[in-house]
XYZ file of C-alpha atoms in Angstrom:
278
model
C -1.382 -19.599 6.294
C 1.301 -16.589 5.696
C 0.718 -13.510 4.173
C 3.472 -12.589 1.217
C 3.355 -8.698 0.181
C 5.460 -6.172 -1.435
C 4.772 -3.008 -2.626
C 5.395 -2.482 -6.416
C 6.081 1.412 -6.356
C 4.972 3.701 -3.783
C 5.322 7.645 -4.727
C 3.369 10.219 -6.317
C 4.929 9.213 -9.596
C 2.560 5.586 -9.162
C 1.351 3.698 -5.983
C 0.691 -0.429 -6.417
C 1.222 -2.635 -3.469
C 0.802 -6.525 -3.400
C -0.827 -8.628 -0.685
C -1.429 -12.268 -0.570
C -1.318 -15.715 0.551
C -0.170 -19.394 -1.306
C -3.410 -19.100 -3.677
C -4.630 -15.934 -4.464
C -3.526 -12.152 -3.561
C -5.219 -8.504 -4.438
C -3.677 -5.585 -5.696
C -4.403 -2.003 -4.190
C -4.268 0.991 -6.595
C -2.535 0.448 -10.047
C -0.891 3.738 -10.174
C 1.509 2.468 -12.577
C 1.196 1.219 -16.442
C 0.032 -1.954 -16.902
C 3.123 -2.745 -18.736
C 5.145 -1.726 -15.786
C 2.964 -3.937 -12.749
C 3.543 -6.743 -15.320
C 7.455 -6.038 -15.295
C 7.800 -5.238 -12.057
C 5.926 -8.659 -10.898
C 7.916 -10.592 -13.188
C 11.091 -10.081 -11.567
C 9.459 -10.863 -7.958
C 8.443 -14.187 -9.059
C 5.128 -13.257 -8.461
C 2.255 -14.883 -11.124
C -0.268 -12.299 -12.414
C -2.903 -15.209 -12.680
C -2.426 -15.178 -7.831
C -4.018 -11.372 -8.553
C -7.687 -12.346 -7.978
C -8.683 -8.282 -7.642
C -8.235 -4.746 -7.284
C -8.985 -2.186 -4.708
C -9.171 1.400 -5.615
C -7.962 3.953 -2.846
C -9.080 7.343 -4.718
C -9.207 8.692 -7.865
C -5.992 10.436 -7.804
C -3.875 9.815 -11.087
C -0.747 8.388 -9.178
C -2.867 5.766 -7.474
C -5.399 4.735 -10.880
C -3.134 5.278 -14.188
C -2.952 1.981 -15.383
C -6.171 0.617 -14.040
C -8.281 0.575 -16.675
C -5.890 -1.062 -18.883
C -4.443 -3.750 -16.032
C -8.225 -4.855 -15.082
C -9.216 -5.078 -18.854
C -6.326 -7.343 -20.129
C -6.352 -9.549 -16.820
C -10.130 -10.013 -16.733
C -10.203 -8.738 -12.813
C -13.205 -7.481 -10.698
C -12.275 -3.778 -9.455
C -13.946 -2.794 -6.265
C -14.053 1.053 -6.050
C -16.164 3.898 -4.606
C -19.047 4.816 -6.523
C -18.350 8.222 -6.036
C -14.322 7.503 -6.745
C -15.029 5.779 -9.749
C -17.719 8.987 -10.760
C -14.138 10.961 -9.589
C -12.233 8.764 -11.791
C -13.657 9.519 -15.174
C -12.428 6.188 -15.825
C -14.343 3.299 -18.043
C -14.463 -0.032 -16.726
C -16.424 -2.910 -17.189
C -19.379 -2.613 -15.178
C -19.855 -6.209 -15.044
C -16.970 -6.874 -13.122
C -16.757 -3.699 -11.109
C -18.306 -3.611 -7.746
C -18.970 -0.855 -5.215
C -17.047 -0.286 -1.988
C -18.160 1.263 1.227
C -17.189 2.323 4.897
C -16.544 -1.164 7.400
C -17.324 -3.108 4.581
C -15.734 -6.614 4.245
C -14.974 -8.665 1.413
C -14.062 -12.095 0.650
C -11.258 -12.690 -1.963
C -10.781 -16.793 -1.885
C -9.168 -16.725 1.768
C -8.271 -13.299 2.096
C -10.596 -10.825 3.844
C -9.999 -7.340 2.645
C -11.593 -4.450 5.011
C -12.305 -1.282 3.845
C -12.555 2.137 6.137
C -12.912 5.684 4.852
C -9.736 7.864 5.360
C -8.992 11.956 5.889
C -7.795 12.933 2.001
C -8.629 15.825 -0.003
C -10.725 13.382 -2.764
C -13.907 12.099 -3.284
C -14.227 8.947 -0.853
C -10.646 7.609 -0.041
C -10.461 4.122 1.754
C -7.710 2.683 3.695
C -7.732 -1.367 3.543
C -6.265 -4.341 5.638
C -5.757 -7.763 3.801
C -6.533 -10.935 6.292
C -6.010 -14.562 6.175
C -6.020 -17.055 9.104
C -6.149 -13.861 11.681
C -3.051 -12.315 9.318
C -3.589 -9.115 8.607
C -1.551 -6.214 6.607
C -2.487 -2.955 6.482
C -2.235 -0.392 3.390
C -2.358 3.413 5.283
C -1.652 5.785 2.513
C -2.674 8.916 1.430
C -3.813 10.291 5.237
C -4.116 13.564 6.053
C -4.369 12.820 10.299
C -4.919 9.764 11.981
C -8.194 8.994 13.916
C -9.422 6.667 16.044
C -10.388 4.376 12.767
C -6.458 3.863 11.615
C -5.839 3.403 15.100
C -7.890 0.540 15.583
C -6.811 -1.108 12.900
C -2.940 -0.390 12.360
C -2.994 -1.833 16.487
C -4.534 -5.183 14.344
C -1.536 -5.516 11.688
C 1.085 -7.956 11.852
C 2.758 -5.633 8.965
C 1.490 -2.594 6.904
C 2.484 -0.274 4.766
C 2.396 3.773 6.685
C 2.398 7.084 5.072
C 5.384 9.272 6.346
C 5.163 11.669 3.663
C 7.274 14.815 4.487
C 9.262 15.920 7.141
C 7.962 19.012 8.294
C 11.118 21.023 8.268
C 11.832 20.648 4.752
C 8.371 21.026 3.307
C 8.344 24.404 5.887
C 11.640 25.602 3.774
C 11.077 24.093 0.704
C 10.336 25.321 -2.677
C 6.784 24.348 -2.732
C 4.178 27.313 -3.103
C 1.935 28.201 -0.348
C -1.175 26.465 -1.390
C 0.286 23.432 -1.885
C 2.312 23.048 1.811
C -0.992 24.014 2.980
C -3.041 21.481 0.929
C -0.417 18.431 2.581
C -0.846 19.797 5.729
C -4.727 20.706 6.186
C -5.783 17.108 7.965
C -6.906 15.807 4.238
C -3.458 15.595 2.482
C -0.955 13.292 3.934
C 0.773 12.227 7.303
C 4.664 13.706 7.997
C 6.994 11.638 9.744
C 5.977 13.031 12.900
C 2.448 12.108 12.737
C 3.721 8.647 11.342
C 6.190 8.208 14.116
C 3.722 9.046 17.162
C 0.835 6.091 15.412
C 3.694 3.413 15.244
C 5.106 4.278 18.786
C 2.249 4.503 20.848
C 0.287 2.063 18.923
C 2.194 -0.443 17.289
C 1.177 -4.274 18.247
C 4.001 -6.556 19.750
C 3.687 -9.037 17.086
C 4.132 -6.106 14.224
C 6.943 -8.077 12.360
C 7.133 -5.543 9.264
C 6.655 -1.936 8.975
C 7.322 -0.453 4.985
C 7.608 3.304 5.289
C 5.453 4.275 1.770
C 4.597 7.638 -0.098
C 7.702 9.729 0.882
C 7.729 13.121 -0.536
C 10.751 13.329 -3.143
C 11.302 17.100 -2.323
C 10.128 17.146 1.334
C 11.765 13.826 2.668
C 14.967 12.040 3.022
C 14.284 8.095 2.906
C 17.752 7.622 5.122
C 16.214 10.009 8.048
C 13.061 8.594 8.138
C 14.084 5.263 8.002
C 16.697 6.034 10.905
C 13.853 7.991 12.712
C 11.773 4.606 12.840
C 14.906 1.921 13.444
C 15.644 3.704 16.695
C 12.296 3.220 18.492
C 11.263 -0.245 16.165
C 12.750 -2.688 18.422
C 12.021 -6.232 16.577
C 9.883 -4.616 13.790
C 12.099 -4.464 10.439
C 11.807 -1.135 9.051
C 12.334 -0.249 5.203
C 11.432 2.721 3.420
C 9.153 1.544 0.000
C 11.126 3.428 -3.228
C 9.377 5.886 -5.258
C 11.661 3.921 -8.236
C 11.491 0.573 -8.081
C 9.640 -2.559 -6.308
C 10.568 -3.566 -2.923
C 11.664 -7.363 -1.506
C 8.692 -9.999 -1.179
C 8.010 -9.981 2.643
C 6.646 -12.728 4.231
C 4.483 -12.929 7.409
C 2.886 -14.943 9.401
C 1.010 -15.141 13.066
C 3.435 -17.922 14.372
C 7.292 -16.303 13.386
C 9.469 -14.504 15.663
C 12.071 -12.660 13.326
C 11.322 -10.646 10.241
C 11.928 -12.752 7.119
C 12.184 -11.956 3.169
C 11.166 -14.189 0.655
C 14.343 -14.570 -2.065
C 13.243 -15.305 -5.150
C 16.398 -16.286 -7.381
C 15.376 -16.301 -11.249
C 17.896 -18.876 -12.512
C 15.744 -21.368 -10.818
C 12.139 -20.496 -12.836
C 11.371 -19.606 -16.303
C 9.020 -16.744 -16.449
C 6.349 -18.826 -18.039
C 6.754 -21.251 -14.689
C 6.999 -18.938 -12.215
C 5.309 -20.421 -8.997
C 6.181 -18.435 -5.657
C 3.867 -20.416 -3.638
């Protein structure tokens, strides 16, 4: 069984990314109004009733916005960080909200989601990988330095989705105040393209058929360099930048295929009250 995943907006203006298989799929962060997942979904072809839950990152507004609302009106479970959720200041519905921890695993249907704890400057940030049928994609945001736990498991993924947040140059000569280029750059705020670039080349798997550059700074990064910067050492891997403004393709991967592929979902062929991807 294939994985399908996208990533609904990645930015600080909102992170949501998509992960799942022919029967049910999770969401990670809902850092984007509810109205807007919904919208954004709808054109992908993709059925809010796959979205069997939601896993929280960290507490950070871009990454949590429309949470509260998205898990209310769709009835989901939301697994989150006691201490995030205490972060959070957020009300949910403690009957269907469920505590996550460091290694832990959890069983979604057929996916497996793993959660690990991550270098960020909040409360108790968690990386995840999404598995089915030893298929995994990983969701690596929000890092302020790789260790030897994103190693372990970005050297795992058949796709993911990697922080390359800044390039160091620009954030160096950029308009940002002191505090705040030191804050991105302290080992707890997020990974520049350099830091991204070293973890994919000396650590990427053979099989990695997808790699979605996510989080890029809008001030301190240029989407076209980066994305160059990765193309020229990817070889097979298909490289795409995820937009800060819109949703990217449905990917599609799978433990058996040999070429990147994209799943093309035309809309004259569905009604949006029929829309079946799988």
């Amino acid at each position: 069984m294939a994985l399908y995943f996208t990533s609904i907006n990645s930015g600080s203006n909102g992170n949501c990314y998509y992960v799942g298989n022919d029967n049910e799929a999770v969401l990670v962060d809902i850092g984007l109004t509810c109205k807007e997942v919904e919208t954004r979904m709808n054109r992908l072809g993709l059925p809010i009733s796959k979205v069997k839950a939601i896993f929280i990152s960290h507490e950070h507004s871009d990454h949590i916005k429309g949470l509260a609302v998205f898990a209310k009106k769709h009835k989901l479970p939301v697994y989150i960080s006691t201490a995030t959720l205490k972060s959070s200041r957020l009300f949910l519905d403690e009957n269907n909200t469920f505590s996550l921890n460091h290694l832990q695993n959890i069983q979604i249907g057929d996916l497996k989601i793993s959660a690990f704890s991550k270098f960020h400057d909040a409360a108790d940030p968690y990386s995840f990988t999404v598995e089915c049928n030893d298929v995994r994609v990983g969701v690596f945001t929000d890092i302020g330095a790789v260790c030897d736990r994103l190693i372990s498991h970005f050297k795992n993924c058949h796709a993911a989705f990697l922080e390359a947040n800044y390039d160091t140059e620009m954030l160096e000569n950029g308009r940002y105040p002191y505090f705040l280029k030191r804050r991105i750059t302290s080992g707890h705020g997020h990974l520049s393209n350099a830091q991204a670039l070293e973890l994919f080349t000396n650590h990427k798997p053979s099989y990695m058929s997808h790699l979605l550059l996510s989080h890029l700074s809008k001030d301190n990064n240029d989407p076209e360099l980066v994305e160059k910067l990765f193309k020229n050492v990817a070889g097979d891997t298909f490289v795409k930048v995820a937009s800060r403004y819109e949703e990217t393709a449905l990917y599609y991967v799978s433990n058996t295929q040999n070429t990147p592929e994209v799943y093309h979902f035309d809309p004259s062929l569905h009604q949006p009250a029929q829309l079946n991807l799988f």
